[in-house]
mmCIF file with all atom_site columns, C-alpha atoms and ligand atoms in Angstrom:
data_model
loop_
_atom_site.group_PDB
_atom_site.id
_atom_site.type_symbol
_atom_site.label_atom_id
_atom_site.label_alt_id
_atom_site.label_comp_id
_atom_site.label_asym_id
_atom_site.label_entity_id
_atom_site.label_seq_id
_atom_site.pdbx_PDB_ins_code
_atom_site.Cartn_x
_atom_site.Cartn_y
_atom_site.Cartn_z
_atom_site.occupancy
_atom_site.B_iso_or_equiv
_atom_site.pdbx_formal_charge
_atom_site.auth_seq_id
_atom_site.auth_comp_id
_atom_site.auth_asym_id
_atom_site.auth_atom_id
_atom_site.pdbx_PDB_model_num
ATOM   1   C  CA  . UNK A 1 1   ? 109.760 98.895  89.963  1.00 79.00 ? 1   UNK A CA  1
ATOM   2   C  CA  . UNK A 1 2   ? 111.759 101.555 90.134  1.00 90.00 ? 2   UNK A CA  1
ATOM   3   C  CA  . UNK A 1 3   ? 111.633 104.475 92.783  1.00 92.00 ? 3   UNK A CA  1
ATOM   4   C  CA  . UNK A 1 4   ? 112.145 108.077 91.747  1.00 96.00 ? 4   UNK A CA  1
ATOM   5   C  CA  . UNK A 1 5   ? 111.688 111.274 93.316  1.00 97.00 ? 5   UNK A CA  1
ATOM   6   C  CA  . UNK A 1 6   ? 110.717 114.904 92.941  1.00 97.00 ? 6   UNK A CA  1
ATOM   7   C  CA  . UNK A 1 7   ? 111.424 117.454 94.909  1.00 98.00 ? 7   UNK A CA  1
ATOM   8   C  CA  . UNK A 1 8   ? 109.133 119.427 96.576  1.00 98.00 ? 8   UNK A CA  1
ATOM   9   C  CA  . UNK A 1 9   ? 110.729 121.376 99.886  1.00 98.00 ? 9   UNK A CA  1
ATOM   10  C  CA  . UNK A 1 10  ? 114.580 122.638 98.609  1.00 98.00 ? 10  UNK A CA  1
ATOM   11  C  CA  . UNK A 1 11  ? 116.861 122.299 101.228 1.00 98.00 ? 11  UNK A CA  1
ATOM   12  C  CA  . UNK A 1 12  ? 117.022 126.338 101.587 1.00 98.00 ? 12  UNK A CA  1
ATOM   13  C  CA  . UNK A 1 13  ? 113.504 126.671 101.558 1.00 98.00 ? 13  UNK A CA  1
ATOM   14  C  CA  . UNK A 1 14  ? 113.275 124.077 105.222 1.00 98.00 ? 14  UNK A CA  1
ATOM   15  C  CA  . UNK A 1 15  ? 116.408 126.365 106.529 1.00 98.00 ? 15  UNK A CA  1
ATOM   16  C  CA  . UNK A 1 16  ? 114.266 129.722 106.019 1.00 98.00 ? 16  UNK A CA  1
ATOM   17  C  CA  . UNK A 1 17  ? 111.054 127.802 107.475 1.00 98.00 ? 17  UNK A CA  1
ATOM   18  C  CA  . UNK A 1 18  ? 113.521 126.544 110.477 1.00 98.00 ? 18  UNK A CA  1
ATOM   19  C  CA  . UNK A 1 19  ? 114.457 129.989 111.280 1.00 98.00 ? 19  UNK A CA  1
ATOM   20  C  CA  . UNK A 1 20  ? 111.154 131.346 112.059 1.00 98.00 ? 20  UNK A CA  1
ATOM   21  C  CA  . UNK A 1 21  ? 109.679 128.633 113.527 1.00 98.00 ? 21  UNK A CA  1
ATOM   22  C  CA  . UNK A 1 22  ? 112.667 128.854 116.060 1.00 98.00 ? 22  UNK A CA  1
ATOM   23  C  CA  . UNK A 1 23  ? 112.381 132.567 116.377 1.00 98.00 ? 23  UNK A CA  1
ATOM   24  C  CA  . UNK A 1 24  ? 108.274 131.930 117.192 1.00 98.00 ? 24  UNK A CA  1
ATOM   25  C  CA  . UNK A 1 25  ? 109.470 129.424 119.853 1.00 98.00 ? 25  UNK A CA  1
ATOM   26  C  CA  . UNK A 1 26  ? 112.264 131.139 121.290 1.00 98.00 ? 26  UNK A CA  1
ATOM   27  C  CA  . UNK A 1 27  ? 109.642 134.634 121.715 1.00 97.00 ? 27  UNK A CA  1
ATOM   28  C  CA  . UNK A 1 28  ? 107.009 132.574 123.147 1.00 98.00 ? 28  UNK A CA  1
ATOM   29  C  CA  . UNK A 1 29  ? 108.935 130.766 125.663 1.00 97.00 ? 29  UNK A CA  1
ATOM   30  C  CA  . UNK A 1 30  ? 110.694 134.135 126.608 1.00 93.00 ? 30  UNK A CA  1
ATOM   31  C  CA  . UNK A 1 31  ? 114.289 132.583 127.912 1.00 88.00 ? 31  UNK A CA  1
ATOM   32  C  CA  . UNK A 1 32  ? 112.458 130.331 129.989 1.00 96.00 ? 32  UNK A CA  1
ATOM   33  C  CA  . UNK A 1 33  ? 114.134 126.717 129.323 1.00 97.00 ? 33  UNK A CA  1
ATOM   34  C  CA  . UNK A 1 34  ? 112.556 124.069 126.659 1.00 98.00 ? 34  UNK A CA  1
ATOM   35  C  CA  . UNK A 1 35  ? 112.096 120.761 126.507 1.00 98.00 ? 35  UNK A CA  1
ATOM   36  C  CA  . UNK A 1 36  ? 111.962 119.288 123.046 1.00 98.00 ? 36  UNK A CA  1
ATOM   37  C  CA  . UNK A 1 37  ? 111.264 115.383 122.968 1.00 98.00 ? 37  UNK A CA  1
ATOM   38  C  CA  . UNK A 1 38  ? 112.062 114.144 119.311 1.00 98.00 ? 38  UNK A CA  1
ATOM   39  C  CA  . UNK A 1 39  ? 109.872 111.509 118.226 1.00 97.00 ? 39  UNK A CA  1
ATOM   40  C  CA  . UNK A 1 40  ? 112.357 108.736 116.597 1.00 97.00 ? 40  UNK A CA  1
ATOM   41  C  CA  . UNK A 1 41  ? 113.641 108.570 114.232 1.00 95.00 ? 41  UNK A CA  1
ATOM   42  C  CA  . UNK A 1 42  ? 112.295 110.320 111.450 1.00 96.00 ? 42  UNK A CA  1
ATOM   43  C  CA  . UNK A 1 43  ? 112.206 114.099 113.467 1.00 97.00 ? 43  UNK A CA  1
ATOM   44  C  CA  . UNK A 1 44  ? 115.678 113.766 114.380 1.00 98.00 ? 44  UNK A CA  1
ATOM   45  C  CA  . UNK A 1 45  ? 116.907 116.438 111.142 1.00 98.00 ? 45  UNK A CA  1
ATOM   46  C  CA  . UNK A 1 46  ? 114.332 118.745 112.503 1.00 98.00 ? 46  UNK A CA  1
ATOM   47  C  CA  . UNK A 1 47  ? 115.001 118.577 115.935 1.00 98.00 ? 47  UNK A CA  1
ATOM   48  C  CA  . UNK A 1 48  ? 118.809 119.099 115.628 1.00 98.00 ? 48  UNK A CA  1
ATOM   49  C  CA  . UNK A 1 49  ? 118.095 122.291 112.993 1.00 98.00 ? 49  UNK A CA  1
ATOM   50  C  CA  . UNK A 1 50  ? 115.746 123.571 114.961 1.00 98.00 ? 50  UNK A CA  1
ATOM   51  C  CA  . UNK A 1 51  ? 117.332 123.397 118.288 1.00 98.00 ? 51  UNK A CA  1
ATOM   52  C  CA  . UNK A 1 52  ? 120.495 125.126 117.100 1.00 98.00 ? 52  UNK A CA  1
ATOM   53  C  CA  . UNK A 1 53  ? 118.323 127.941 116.376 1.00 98.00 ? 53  UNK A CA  1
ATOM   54  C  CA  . UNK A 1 54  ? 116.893 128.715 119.759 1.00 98.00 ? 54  UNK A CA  1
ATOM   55  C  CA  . UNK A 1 55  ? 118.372 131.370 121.716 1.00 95.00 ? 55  UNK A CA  1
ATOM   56  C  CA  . UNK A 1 56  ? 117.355 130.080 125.236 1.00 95.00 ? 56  UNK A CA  1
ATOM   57  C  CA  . UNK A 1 57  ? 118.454 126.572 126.666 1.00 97.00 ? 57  UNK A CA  1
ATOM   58  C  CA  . UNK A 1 58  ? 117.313 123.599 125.362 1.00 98.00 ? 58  UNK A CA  1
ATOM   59  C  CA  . UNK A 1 59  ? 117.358 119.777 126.563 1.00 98.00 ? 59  UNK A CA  1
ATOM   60  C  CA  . UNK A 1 60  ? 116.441 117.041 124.706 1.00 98.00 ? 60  UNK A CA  1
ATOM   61  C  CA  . UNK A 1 61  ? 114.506 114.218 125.372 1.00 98.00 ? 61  UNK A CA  1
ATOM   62  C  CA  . UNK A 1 62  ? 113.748 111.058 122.730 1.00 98.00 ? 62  UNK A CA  1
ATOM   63  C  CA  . UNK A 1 63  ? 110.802 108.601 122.392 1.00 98.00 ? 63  UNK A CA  1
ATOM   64  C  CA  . UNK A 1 64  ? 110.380 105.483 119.903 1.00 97.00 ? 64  UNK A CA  1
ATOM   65  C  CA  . UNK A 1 65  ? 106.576 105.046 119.178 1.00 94.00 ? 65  UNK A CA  1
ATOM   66  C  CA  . UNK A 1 66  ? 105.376 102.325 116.461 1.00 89.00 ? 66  UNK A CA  1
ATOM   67  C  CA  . UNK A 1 67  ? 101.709 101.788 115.485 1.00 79.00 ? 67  UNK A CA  1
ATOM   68  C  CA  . UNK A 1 68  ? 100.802 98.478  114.718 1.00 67.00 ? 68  UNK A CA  1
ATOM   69  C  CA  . UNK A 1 69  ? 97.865  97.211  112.722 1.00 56.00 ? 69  UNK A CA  1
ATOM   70  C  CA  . UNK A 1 70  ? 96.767  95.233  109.862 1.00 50.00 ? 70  UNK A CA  1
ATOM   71  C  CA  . UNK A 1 71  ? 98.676  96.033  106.578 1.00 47.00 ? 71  UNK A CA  1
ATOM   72  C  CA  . UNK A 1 72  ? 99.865  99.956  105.406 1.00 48.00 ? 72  UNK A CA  1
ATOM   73  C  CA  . UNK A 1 73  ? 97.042  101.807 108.075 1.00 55.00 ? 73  UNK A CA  1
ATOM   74  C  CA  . UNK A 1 74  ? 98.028  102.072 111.406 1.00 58.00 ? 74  UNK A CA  1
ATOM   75  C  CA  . UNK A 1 75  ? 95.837  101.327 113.687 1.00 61.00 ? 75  UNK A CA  1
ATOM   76  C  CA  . UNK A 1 76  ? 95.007  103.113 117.155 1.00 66.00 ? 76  UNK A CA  1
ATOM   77  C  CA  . UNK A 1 77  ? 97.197  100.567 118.936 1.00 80.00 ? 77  UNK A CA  1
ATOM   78  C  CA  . UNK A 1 78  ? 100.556 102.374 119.890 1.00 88.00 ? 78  UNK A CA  1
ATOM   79  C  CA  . UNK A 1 79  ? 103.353 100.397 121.181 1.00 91.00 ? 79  UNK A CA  1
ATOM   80  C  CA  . UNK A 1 80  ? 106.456 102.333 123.151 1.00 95.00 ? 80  UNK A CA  1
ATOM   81  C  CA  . UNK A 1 81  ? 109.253 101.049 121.681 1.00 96.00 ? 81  UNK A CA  1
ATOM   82  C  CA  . UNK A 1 82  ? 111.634 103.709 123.827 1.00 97.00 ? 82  UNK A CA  1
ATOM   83  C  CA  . UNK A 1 83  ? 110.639 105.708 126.553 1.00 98.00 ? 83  UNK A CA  1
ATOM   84  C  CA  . UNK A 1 84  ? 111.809 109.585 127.750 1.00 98.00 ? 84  UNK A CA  1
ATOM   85  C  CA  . UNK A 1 85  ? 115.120 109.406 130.142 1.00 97.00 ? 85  UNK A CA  1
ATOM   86  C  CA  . UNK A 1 86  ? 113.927 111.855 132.492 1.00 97.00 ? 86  UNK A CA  1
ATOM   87  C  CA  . UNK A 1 87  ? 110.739 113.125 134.329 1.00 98.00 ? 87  UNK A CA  1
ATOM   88  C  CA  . UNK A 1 88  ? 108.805 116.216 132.498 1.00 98.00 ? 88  UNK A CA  1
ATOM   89  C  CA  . UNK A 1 89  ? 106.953 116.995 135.275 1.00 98.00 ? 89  UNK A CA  1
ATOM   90  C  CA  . UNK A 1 90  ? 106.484 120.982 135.706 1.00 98.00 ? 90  UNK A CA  1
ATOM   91  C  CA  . UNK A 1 91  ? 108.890 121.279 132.430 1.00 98.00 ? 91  UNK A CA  1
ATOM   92  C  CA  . UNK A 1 92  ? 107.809 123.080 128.994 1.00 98.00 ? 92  UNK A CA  1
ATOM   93  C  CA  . UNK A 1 93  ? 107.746 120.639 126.609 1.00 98.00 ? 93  UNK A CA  1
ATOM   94  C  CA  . UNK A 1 94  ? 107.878 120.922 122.716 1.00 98.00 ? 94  UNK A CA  1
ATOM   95  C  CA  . UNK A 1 95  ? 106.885 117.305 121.063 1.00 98.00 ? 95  UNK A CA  1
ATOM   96  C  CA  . UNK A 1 96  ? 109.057 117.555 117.610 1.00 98.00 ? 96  UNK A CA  1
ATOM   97  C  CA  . UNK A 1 97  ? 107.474 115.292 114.954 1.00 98.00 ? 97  UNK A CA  1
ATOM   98  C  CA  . UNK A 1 98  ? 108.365 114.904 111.164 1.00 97.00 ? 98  UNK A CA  1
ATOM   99  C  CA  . UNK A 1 99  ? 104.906 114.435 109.988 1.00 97.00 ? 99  UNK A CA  1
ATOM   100 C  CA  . UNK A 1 100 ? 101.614 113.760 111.347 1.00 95.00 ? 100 UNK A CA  1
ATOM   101 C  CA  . UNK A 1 101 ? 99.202  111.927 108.540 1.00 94.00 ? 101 UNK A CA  1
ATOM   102 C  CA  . UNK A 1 102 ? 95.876  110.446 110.473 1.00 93.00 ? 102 UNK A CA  1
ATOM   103 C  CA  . UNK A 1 103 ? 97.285  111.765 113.755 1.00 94.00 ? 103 UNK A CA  1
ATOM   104 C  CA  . UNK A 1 104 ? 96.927  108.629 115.305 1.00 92.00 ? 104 UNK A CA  1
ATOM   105 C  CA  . UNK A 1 105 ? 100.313 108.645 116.588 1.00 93.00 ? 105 UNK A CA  1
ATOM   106 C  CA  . UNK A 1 106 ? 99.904  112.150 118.562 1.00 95.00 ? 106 UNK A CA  1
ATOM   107 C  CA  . UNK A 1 107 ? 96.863  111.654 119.715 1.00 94.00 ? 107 UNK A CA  1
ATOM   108 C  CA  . UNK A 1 108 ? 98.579  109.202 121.944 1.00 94.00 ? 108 UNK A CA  1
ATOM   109 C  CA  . UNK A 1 109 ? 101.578 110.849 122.544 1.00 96.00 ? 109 UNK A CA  1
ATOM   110 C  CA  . UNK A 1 110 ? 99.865  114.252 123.419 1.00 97.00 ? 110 UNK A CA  1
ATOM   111 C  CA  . UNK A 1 111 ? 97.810  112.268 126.078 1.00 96.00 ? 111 UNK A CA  1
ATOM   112 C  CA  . UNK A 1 112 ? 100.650 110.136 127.632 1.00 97.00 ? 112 UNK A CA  1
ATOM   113 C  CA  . UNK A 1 113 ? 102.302 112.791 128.130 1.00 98.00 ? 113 UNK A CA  1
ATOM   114 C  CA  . UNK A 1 114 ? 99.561  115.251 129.609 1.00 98.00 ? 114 UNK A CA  1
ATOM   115 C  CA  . UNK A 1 115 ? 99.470  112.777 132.146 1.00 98.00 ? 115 UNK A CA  1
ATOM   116 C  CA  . UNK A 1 116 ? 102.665 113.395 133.330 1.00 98.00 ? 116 UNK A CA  1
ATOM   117 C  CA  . UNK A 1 117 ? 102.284 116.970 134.632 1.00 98.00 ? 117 UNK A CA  1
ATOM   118 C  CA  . UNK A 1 118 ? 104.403 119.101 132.201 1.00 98.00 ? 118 UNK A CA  1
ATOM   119 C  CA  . UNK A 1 119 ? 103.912 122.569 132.923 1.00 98.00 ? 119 UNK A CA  1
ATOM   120 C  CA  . UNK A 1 120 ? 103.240 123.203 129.220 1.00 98.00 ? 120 UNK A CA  1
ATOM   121 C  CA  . UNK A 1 121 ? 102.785 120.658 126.379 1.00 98.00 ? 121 UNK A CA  1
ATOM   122 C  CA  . UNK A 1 122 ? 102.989 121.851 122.426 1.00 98.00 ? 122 UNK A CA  1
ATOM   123 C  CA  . UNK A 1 123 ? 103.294 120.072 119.189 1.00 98.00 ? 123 UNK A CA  1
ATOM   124 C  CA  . UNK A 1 124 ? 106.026 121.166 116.590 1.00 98.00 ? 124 UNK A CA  1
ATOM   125 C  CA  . UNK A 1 125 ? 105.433 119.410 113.435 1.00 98.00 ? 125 UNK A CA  1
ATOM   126 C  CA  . UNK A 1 126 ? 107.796 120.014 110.344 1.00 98.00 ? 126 UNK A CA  1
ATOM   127 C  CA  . UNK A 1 127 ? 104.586 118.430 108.165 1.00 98.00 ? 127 UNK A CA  1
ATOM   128 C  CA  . UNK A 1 128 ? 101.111 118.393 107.925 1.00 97.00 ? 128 UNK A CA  1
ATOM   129 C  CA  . UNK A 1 129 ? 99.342  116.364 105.292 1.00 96.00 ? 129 UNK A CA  1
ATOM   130 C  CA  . UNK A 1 130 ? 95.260  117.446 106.972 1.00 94.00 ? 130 UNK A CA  1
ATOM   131 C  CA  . UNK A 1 131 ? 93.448  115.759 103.721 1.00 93.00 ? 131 UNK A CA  1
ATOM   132 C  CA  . UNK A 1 132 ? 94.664  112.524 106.072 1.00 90.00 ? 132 UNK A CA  1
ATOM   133 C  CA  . UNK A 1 133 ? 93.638  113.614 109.324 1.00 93.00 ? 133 UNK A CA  1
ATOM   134 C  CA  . UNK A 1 134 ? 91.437  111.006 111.431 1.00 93.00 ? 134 UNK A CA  1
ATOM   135 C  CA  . UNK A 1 135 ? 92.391  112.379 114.906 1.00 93.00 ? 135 UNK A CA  1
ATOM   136 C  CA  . UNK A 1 136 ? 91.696  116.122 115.596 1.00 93.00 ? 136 UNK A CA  1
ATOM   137 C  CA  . UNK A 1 137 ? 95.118  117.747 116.970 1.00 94.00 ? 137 UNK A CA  1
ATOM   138 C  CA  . UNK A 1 138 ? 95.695  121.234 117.530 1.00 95.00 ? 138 UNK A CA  1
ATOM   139 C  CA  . UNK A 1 139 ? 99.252  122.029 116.255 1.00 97.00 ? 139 UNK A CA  1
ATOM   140 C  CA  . UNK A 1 140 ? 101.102 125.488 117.317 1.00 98.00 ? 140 UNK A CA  1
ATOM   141 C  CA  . UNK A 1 141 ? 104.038 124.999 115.370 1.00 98.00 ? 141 UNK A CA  1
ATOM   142 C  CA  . UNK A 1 142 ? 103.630 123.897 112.121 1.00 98.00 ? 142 UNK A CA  1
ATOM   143 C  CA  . UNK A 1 143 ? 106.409 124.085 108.901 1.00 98.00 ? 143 UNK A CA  1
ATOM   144 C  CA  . UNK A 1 144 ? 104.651 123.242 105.668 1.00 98.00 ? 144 UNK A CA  1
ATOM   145 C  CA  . UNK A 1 145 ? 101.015 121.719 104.953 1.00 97.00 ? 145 UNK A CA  1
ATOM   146 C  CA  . UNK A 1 146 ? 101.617 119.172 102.107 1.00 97.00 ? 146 UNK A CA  1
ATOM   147 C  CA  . UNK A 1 147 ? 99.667  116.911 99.471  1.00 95.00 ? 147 UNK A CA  1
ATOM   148 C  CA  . UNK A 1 148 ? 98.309  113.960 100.264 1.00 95.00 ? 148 UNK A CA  1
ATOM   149 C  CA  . UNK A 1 149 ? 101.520 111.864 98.818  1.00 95.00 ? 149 UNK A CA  1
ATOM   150 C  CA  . UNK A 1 150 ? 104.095 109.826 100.088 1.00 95.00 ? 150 UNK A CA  1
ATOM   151 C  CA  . UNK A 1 151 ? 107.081 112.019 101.251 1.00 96.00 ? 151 UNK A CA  1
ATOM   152 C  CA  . UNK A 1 152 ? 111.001 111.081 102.001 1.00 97.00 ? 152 UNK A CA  1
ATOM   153 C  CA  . UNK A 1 153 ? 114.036 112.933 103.038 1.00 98.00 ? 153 UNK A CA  1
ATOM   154 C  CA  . UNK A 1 154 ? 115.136 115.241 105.651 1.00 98.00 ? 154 UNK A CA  1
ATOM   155 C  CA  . UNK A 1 155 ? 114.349 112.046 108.423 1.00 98.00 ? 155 UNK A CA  1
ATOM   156 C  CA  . UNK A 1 156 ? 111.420 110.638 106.436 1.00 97.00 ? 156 UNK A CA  1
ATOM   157 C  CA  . UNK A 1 157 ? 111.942 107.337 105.241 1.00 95.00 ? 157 UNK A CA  1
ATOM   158 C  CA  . UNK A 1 158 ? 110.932 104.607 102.785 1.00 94.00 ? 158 UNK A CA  1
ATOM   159 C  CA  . UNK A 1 159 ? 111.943 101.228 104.370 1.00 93.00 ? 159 UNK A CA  1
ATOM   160 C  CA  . UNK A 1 160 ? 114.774 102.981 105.539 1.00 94.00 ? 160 UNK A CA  1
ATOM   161 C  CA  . UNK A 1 161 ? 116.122 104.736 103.260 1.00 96.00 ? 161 UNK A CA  1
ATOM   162 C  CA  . UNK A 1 162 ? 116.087 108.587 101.603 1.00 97.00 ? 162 UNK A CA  1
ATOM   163 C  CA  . UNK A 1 163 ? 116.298 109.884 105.515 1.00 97.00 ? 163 UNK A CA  1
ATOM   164 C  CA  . UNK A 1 164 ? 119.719 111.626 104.861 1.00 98.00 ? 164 UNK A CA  1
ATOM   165 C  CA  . UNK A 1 165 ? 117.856 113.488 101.790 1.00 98.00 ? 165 UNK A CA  1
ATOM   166 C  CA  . UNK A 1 166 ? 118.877 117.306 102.736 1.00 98.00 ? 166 UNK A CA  1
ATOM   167 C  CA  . UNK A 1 167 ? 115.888 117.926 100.779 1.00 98.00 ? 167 UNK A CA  1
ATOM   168 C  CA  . UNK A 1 168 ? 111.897 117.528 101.211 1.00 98.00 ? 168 UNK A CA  1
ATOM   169 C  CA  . UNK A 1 169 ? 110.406 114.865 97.899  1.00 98.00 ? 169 UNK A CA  1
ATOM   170 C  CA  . UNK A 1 170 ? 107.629 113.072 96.849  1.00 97.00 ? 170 UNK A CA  1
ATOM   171 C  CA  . UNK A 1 171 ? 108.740 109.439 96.191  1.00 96.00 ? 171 UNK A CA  1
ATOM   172 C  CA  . UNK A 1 172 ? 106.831 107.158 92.849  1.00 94.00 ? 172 UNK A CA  1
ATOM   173 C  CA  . UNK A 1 173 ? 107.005 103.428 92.472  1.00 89.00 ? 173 UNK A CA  1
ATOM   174 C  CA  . UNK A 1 174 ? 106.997 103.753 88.493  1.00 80.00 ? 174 UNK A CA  1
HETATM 175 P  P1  . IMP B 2 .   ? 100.039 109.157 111.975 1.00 63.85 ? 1   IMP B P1  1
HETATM 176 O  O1  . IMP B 2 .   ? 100.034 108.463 113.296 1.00 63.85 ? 1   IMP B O1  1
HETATM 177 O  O2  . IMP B 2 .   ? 99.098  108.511 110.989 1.00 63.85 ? 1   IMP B O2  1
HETATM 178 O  O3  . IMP B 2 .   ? 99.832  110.650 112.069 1.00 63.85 ? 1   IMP B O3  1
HETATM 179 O  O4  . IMP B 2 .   ? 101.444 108.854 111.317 1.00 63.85 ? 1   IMP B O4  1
HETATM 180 C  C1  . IMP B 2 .   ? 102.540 109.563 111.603 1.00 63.85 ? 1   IMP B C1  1
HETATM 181 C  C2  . IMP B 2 .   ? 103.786 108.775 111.268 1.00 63.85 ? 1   IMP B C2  1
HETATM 182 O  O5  . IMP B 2 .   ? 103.689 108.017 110.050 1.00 63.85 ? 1   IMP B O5  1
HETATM 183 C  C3  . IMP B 2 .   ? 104.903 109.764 111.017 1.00 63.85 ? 1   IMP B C3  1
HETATM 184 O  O6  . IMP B 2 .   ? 105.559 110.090 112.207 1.00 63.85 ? 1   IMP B O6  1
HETATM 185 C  C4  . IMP B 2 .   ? 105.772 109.041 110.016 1.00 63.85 ? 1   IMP B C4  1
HETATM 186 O  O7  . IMP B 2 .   ? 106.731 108.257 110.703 1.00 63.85 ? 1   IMP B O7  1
HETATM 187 C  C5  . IMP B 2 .   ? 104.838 108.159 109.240 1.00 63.85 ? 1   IMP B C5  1
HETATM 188 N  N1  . IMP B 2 .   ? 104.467 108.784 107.947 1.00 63.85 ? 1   IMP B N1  1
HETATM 189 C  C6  . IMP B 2 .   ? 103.280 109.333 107.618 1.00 63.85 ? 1   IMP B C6  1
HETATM 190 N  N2  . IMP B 2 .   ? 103.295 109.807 106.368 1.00 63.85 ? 1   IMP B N2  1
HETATM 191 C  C7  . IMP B 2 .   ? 104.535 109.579 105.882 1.00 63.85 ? 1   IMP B C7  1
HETATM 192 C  C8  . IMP B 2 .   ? 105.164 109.863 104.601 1.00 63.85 ? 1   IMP B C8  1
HETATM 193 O  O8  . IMP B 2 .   ? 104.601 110.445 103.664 1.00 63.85 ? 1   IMP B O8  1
HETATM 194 N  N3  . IMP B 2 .   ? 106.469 109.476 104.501 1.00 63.85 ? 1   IMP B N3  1
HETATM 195 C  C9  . IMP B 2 .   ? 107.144 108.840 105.500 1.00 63.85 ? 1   IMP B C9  1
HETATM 196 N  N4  . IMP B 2 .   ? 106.584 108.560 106.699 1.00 63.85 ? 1   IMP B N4  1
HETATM 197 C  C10 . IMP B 2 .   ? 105.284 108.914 106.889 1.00 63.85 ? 1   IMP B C10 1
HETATM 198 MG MG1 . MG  B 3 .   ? 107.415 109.527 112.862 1.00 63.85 ? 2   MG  B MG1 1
#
């Protein structure tokens, strides 16, 4: 079979989006310092575009997170393949994520880390596919809602590969 795909975000089109999601963050936050904690590896692009375009200081933390179930559906079963490096306790913390599908994977994550104190706890997602959505999560930064299709490039990956894509596509096994 043979793998092709369309594009759907232009790379200029995620640089605009970028921008003002960074400009929302860096007005609500109001110099105060930010956490972001990139969720591995596919929100690594983001988080690195993103970040550059914050005006106050920024750390980063990372976390490795893999769902494991029976065939292509994850299941509610998250395994923590990486922890953060340092404690968030009384920090503001931005959770950067490529894509959230059923939600299954924040859902999690969002408690976990609640747990830990942080003085604030948001979600930054670069995409939304809701026509997928088992677990109810309120996002507050959000880049594009998409289709319900399979989607490489700019960190998303099919077994792999496509993650250095500077561009958002849909991927077909034709
Ligand atoms: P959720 O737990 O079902 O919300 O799944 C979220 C994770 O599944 C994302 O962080 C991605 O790693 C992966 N994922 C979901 N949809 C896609 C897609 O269209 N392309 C690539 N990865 C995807
Ligand atoms: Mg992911």
């Amino acid at each position: 079979m043979k793998e092709t795909i369309s594009v759907l975000i232009p790379e200029k089109e995620i640089e605009k989006r970028i921008s003002e999601l960074a400009e929302e963050i860096s007005k609500d936050f109001d110099g105060k310092t930010i956490t972001l904690i990139c969720i591995l590896k596919g929100g690594v692009m983001f988080m690195v575009d993103l970040a550059k375009k914050i005006k106050q200081n920024v750390e980063f933390d990372f976390m490795d997170v893999s769902s494991y179930g029976n065939g292509k559906e994850s299941s509610g079963n998250i395994k923590i393949n990486r922890d953060l490096e340092n404690p968030i306790e009384g920090k503001n913390i931005i959770i950067i994520e490529d894509i959230i599908d059923s939600g299954r994977t924040l859902n999690y994550l969002y408690r976990y880390l609640k747990d830990k104190k942080p003085l604030s706890l948001k979600i930054c997602t670069l995409l939304d596919k809701p026509e997928r959505r088992v677990f109810d999560i309120h996002v507050d930064y959000k880049g594009f809602e998409i289709p319900d299709e399979f989607i490489v490039g700019y960190g998303l990956d099919y077994a792999e590969k496509y993650r250095n894509l500077p561009y958002i596509g849909i991927l077909k096994n034709e």
